[in-house]
Amino acid sequence: MSAPTSEVILIEEHPINPDQDVGSIALVTIDRPDKLNALNADVMSALKAMVAWVESTPHVRVVIITGAQPNDPPEGKRAKPNAFVAGADITEFVGKKSDDIRVMFADNAVEALWNISKPTIAMVDGFALGGGCEVACSCDVRIASDRSRFGTPEINLGLIPGYGATQRLANLVGYGKTMEMIFTGEMVSAEEAHRIGLVNKVCAPDDLFETTMAMARLIGSKSSNTLGVGKATVRAALDSGLTEGVAIEAEAFASLFDSKDKEIGVTAFLNRSTPEWKHQ
Ligand code: COA
């Protein structure tokens, strides 16, 4: 199955290791820079198609989500700012009632992203606001340029976040900071986002692509089976209490002792060699 084409998201595949056929990193770019990559219905449906493709394509090992860079402005006009995603497309809120939104949420692209079984990284350069902050929080790891800004400004629209910030943002930064962000709608700098645990790494804009790819390549060099078990286990723990979560982890850890890749990894360590995973 080839990558689904769309006018609003671009998908490029990059090799994990150019010297070895060990799979690829899917770089997914939300491509509406004139609207700061806001999430309209077309983007949401393209993201769902992308998720279906990622799940059914074994050679895709890691997914990076990013936003398109600004276009050159027409003469005499100011350039649009850099954005990861500046939120849900507010123009689509006009005239909508609760029942319309319930239908929209029944098949929710941000939940689809969150439920990707493979490692996901948000590469953020610019505004990550509202649904954009929530797309970033639905990835496993966030790497941001130092000019990025995060926020949940829905309060200024008479709304609250709707794509999981009350859960996933709160899991990352804690109750107090989440309440501050939701109540005030104020933005958090990349530096502060790093300090409070919202992003994993911050770097200069020129280094963002290489920093993100380096992490994607490192993750992609591990056993895909073990990565999947690791992700599923942490996710299961989020949905359970401590005792149940520890039991889930112990069972997942035990089950890996029957895997070929545990034999390969342990043997490679003892032989001081590089593991060549069965599940590349
Ligand atoms: N939905 C739809 N369009 C959006 C958008 C959104 N969430 N965010 C930005 N845009 C559009 C603007 O309307 C503008 O379009 P235009 O040039 O056709 O008029 C374009 O993107 C550029 O944005 P602009 O507001 O002119 O840039 P700015 O530098 O003055 O301000 C922001 C940047 C991010 C502060 C501002 O765009 C903003 O507050 N966006 C909304 C953020 C938000 O509330 N998100 C949560 C939605 S639930």
Coordinates of C-alpha atoms and ligand atoms in Angstrom, one line a residue:
M1 CA 0.0 0.0 0.0
S2 CA 1.5 3.3 -1.0
A3 CA 1.3 6.4 1.2
P4 CA -2.1 8.1 0.8
T5 CA -1.9 11.4 -1.1
S6 CA -3.7 14.5 -0.1
E7 CA -3.6 18.2 -0.7
V8 CA -3.3 19.0 3.0
I9 CA -0.7 16.6 4.3
L10 CA 2.6 15.5 2.7
I11 CA 4.1 12.1 3.5
E12 CA 7.8 11.5 2.8
E13 CA 9.7 8.3 3.8
H14 CA 13.3 8.5 5.0
P15 CA 15.5 5.5 5.5
I16 CA 16.4 4.6 9.1
N17 CA 19.8 3.4 7.9
P18 CA 20.7 4.3 4.3
D19 CA 23.2 1.3 4.3
Q20 CA 20.7 -1.3 5.4
D21 CA 17.1 -2.1 4.4
V22 CA 15.7 -1.8 7.9
G23 CA 12.6 0.2 7.3
S24 CA 11.7 3.9 7.1
I25 CA 10.6 6.9 9.1
A26 CA 7.4 8.5 7.8
L27 CA 7.7 12.3 7.9
V28 CA 4.1 13.7 7.9
T29 CA 3.7 17.4 7.2
I30 CA 0.4 19.2 7.8
D31 CA 0.4 21.5 4.9
R32 CA -1.8 24.6 5.3
P33 CA 0.9 27.2 6.1
D34 CA -1.3 30.2 5.0
K35 CA -3.7 29.2 7.8
L36 CA -0.9 28.2 10.2
N37 CA -1.6 24.6 9.5
A38 CA -5.0 24.8 11.3
L39 CA -6.9 21.5 11.5
N40 CA -9.8 21.6 9.2
A41 CA -12.0 18.6 8.2
D42 CA -9.7 17.8 5.2
V43 CA -6.6 17.6 7.5
M44 CA -8.5 15.5 10.0
S45 CA -9.5 13.0 7.4
A46 CA -6.1 12.9 5.7
L47 CA -4.5 12.2 9.2
K48 CA -6.9 9.3 9.7
A49 CA -5.9 7.9 6.2
M50 CA -2.2 8.4 7.1
V51 CA -2.7 6.4 10.4
A52 CA -4.4 3.5 8.6
W53 CA -1.5 3.5 6.1
V54 CA 1.2 3.5 8.9
E55 CA -0.5 0.7 10.7
S56 CA -0.8 -1.5 7.6
T57 CA 2.8 -0.8 6.4
P58 CA 5.3 -2.8 8.4
H59 CA 8.4 -1.1 6.9
V60 CA 7.3 2.3 8.5
R61 CA 8.9 2.1 11.9
V62 CA 8.6 5.6 13.3
V63 CA 6.3 8.5 12.5
I64 CA 7.2 12.2 12.8
I65 CA 4.4 14.8 12.6
T66 CA 5.2 18.4 11.7
G67 CA 3.7 21.6 10.2
A68 CA 4.7 23.1 6.9
Q69 CA 7.0 26.2 6.9
P70 CA 5.5 29.5 5.9
N71 CA 5.3 30.4 2.2
D72 CA 7.1 33.4 0.8
P73 CA 4.6 36.3 1.3
P74 CA 3.1 38.1 -1.7
E75 CA 4.8 41.4 -2.4
G76 CA 3.9 44.1 0.2
K77 CA 2.3 41.5 2.6
R78 CA 3.8 40.4 5.9
A79 CA 5.1 36.8 6.2
K80 CA 2.9 34.4 8.1
P81 CA 4.5 33.2 11.3
N82 CA 6.0 29.7 11.8
A83 CA 3.5 27.2 13.1
F84 CA 3.3 23.6 14.0
V85 CA -0.5 23.8 14.1
A86 CA -2.4 26.8 15.4
G87 CA -5.4 24.7 16.5
A88 CA -8.7 23.5 15.1
D89 CA -9.8 25.6 12.1
I90 CA -12.0 28.2 13.9
T91 CA -13.9 29.1 10.7
E92 CA -15.4 25.6 10.9
F93 CA -16.9 26.4 14.4
V94 CA -19.3 28.9 12.9
G95 CA -22.9 27.7 13.1
K96 CA -22.0 24.3 14.7
K97 CA -24.0 22.9 17.5
S98 CA -23.2 20.2 20.1
D99 CA -24.6 17.3 18.0
D100 CA -22.3 18.3 15.0
I101 CA -19.3 18.2 17.3
R102 CA -20.4 14.8 18.8
V103 CA -20.5 13.3 15.3
M104 CA -17.0 14.8 14.5
F105 CA -15.6 13.3 17.7
A106 CA -17.0 9.9 17.1
D107 CA -14.2 9.3 14.6
N108 CA -11.5 11.5 16.0
A109 CA -8.1 12.0 14.1
V110 CA -6.2 13.0 17.3
E111 CA -7.3 9.8 19.0
A112 CA -6.2 7.9 15.8
L113 CA -2.8 9.5 16.2
W114 CA -2.6 8.7 19.8
N115 CA -3.5 5.1 19.1
I116 CA -0.7 4.5 16.5
S117 CA 1.1 1.4 17.8
K118 CA 4.5 2.6 16.6
P119 CA 6.7 5.4 18.1
T120 CA 5.6 8.9 17.2
I121 CA 7.5 12.2 17.5
A122 CA 6.1 15.8 17.1
M123 CA 8.6 18.1 15.5
V124 CA 7.4 21.6 16.5
D125 CA 8.6 24.8 14.9
G126 CA 6.4 27.7 15.9
F127 CA 2.8 28.0 17.3
A128 CA 1.4 24.8 18.8
L129 CA -1.9 26.0 20.0
G130 CA -5.2 24.4 21.0
G131 CA -5.6 21.3 18.8
G132 CA -2.0 21.8 17.7
C133 CA -0.8 21.5 21.3
E134 CA -3.0 18.5 21.6
V135 CA -1.7 16.9 18.4
A136 CA 1.8 17.3 19.9
C137 CA 0.6 15.8 23.2
S138 CA -0.9 12.8 21.3
C139 CA 2.7 11.9 20.1
D140 CA 5.1 10.0 22.3
V141 CA 7.9 12.6 22.2
R142 CA 8.0 16.3 21.4
I143 CA 11.0 18.1 20.0
A144 CA 10.7 21.9 19.5
S145 CA 12.6 24.8 18.1
D146 CA 13.4 27.6 20.6
R147 CA 11.0 29.9 18.8
S148 CA 8.0 27.6 19.4
R149 CA 5.1 28.5 21.7
F150 CA 2.5 26.2 23.2
G151 CA -0.9 27.0 24.6
T152 CA -4.6 26.2 25.0
P153 CA -6.3 29.5 24.1
E154 CA -9.8 28.0 23.7
I155 CA -10.9 30.0 26.8
N156 CA -10.8 33.1 24.5
L157 CA -13.4 31.4 22.2
G158 CA -15.7 30.5 25.1
L159 CA -14.5 26.9 24.9
I160 CA -12.2 24.4 26.6
P161 CA -9.7 22.1 24.9
G162 CA -11.5 19.2 23.2
Y163 CA -8.7 17.0 21.8
G164 CA -7.5 15.5 25.0
A165 CA -5.5 18.3 26.7
T166 CA -7.4 17.8 30.0
Q167 CA -5.8 14.3 30.0
R168 CA -2.6 14.2 27.9
L169 CA -1.4 17.7 28.6
A170 CA -2.2 17.2 32.3
N171 CA -0.2 13.9 32.3
L172 CA 2.8 15.7 31.0
V173 CA 2.8 18.9 33.0
G174 CA 0.5 18.2 36.0
Y175 CA -2.7 19.6 37.3
G176 CA -1.6 23.1 38.4
K177 CA 0.1 24.1 35.1
T178 CA -2.7 22.6 33.0
M179 CA -5.3 24.6 35.0
E180 CA -3.2 27.8 34.5
M181 CA -2.9 27.2 30.8
I182 CA -6.7 26.4 30.3
F183 CA -7.8 29.2 32.6
T184 CA -5.6 32.0 31.2
G185 CA -5.1 30.8 27.6
E186 CA -1.6 32.2 27.8
M187 CA 1.2 30.8 25.8
V188 CA 4.3 29.0 27.2
S189 CA 7.7 29.5 25.6
A190 CA 9.7 26.5 24.3
E191 CA 12.1 27.0 27.2
E192 CA 9.3 26.9 29.7
A193 CA 7.7 23.9 27.9
H194 CA 11.0 22.1 28.3
R195 CA 11.3 23.0 32.0
I196 CA 7.7 21.7 32.8
G197 CA 8.1 18.5 30.8
L198 CA 5.9 19.4 27.9
V199 CA 8.7 19.0 25.4
N200 CA 11.6 16.5 25.5
K201 CA 14.2 18.6 23.7
V202 CA 14.6 22.2 22.5
C203 CA 17.1 23.3 19.8
A204 CA 17.7 26.1 17.3
P205 CA 15.3 26.1 14.3
D206 CA 18.2 25.1 12.0
D207 CA 19.0 22.0 14.1
L208 CA 15.4 20.9 14.5
F209 CA 15.2 18.5 11.5
E210 CA 18.5 16.8 12.3
T211 CA 17.8 16.6 16.0
T212 CA 14.4 15.0 15.4
M213 CA 15.7 12.6 12.7
A214 CA 18.6 11.5 14.9
M215 CA 16.1 10.5 17.6
A216 CA 13.8 8.8 15.0
R217 CA 16.8 6.9 13.6
L218 CA 17.9 5.8 17.1
I219 CA 14.4 4.6 18.0
G220 CA 14.0 3.0 14.6
S221 CA 17.2 0.9 15.1
K222 CA 15.6 -1.0 18.0
S223 CA 13.4 -4.1 17.7
S224 CA 9.9 -3.0 16.5
N225 CA 8.3 -5.8 18.5
T226 CA 10.0 -4.6 21.7
L227 CA 9.1 -0.9 21.0
G228 CA 5.5 -1.9 20.4
V229 CA 5.3 -3.8 23.7
G230 CA 7.0 -0.9 25.5
K231 CA 4.4 1.6 24.1
A232 CA 1.4 -0.6 24.8
T233 CA 2.6 -1.2 28.4
V234 CA 3.0 2.5 29.3
R235 CA -0.4 3.2 27.7
A236 CA -2.0 0.4 29.6
A237 CA -0.5 1.9 32.8
L238 CA -2.1 5.3 32.0
D239 CA -5.5 3.6 32.0
S240 CA -5.0 1.7 35.3
G241 CA -4.1 2.2 38.9
L242 CA -0.5 1.6 40.2
T243 CA -0.9 -2.0 41.3
E244 CA -2.6 -3.0 38.1
G245 CA -0.1 -1.1 36.0
V246 CA 2.9 -2.8 37.7
A247 CA 1.2 -6.2 37.1
I248 CA 0.7 -5.3 33.4
E249 CA 4.4 -4.3 33.1
A250 CA 5.6 -7.5 34.9
E251 CA 3.5 -9.6 32.5
A252 CA 4.8 -7.7 29.4
F253 CA 8.4 -8.0 30.6
A254 CA 7.9 -11.7 31.2
S255 CA 6.3 -12.3 27.8
L256 CA 9.4 -10.8 26.1
F257 CA 11.5 -13.6 27.5
D258 CA 9.8 -15.8 24.8
S259 CA 10.8 -13.4 22.0
K260 CA 13.5 -14.0 19.5
D261 CA 14.7 -10.4 19.9
K262 CA 15.4 -10.9 23.6
E263 CA 17.7 -13.8 22.7
I264 CA 19.3 -11.7 20.0
G265 CA 19.8 -8.6 22.3
V266 CA 21.2 -10.5 25.3
T267 CA 23.5 -12.6 23.1
A268 CA 24.8 -9.5 21.3
F269 CA 25.5 -7.8 24.6
L270 CA 27.5 -10.8 25.9
N271 CA 29.4 -11.1 22.6
R272 CA 30.0 -7.4 22.4
S273 CA 28.4 -7.3 19.0
T274 CA 25.6 -5.2 17.5
P275 CA 22.1 -6.9 17.6
E276 CA 20.5 -7.7 14.3
W277 CA 16.8 -7.8 15.3
K278 CA 14.4 -10.3 13.9
H279 CA 11.7 -7.6 14.0
Q280 CA 13.6 -4.9 12.2
Ligands
COA1 N1 -8.2 28.6 12.5 C1 -8.4 29.2 11.3 N2 -7.5 30.1 10.8 C2 -6.4 30.4 11.6 C3 -6.2 29.8 12.8 C4 -7.1 28.8 13.3 N3 -7.0 28.2 14.5 N4 -5.1 30.3 13.3 C5 -4.6 31.2 12.4 N5 -5.4 31.2 11.3 C6 -5.3 32.0 10.1 C7 -5.6 33.5 10.4 O1 -7.0 33.7 10.3 C8 -4.9 34.1 9.2 O2 -5.6 33.9 8.0 P1 -5.7 35.1 6.9 O3 -4.3 35.5 6.7 O4 -6.4 34.5 5.8 O5 -6.5 36.2 7.6 C9 -3.6 33.3 9.1 O6 -3.9 32.0 9.7 C10 -2.4 33.9 9.8 O7 -2.8 34.1 11.2 P2 -2.7 35.6 11.9 O8 -3.7 35.6 13.0 O9 -2.8 36.6 10.9 O10 -1.2 35.5 12.4 P3 -0.7 36.3 13.7 O11 0.8 36.2 13.6 O12 -1.3 37.7 13.7 O13 -1.2 35.5 15.0 C11 -1.7 33.6 16.2 C12 -0.8 34.2 15.2 C13 -1.4 32.1 16.3 C14 -1.5 34.2 17.6 C15 -3.2 33.7 15.8 O14 -3.4 33.3 14.5 C16 -4.2 33.0 16.6 O15 -4.5 33.4 17.8 N6 -4.7 31.9 16.1 C17 -5.8 31.1 16.7 C18 -5.2 30.2 17.8 C19 -6.3 29.5 18.5 O16 -7.2 30.1 19.2 N7 -6.3 28.2 18.5 C20 -7.3 27.3 19.1 C21 -8.4 27.0 18.2 S1 -9.6 26.0 19.0

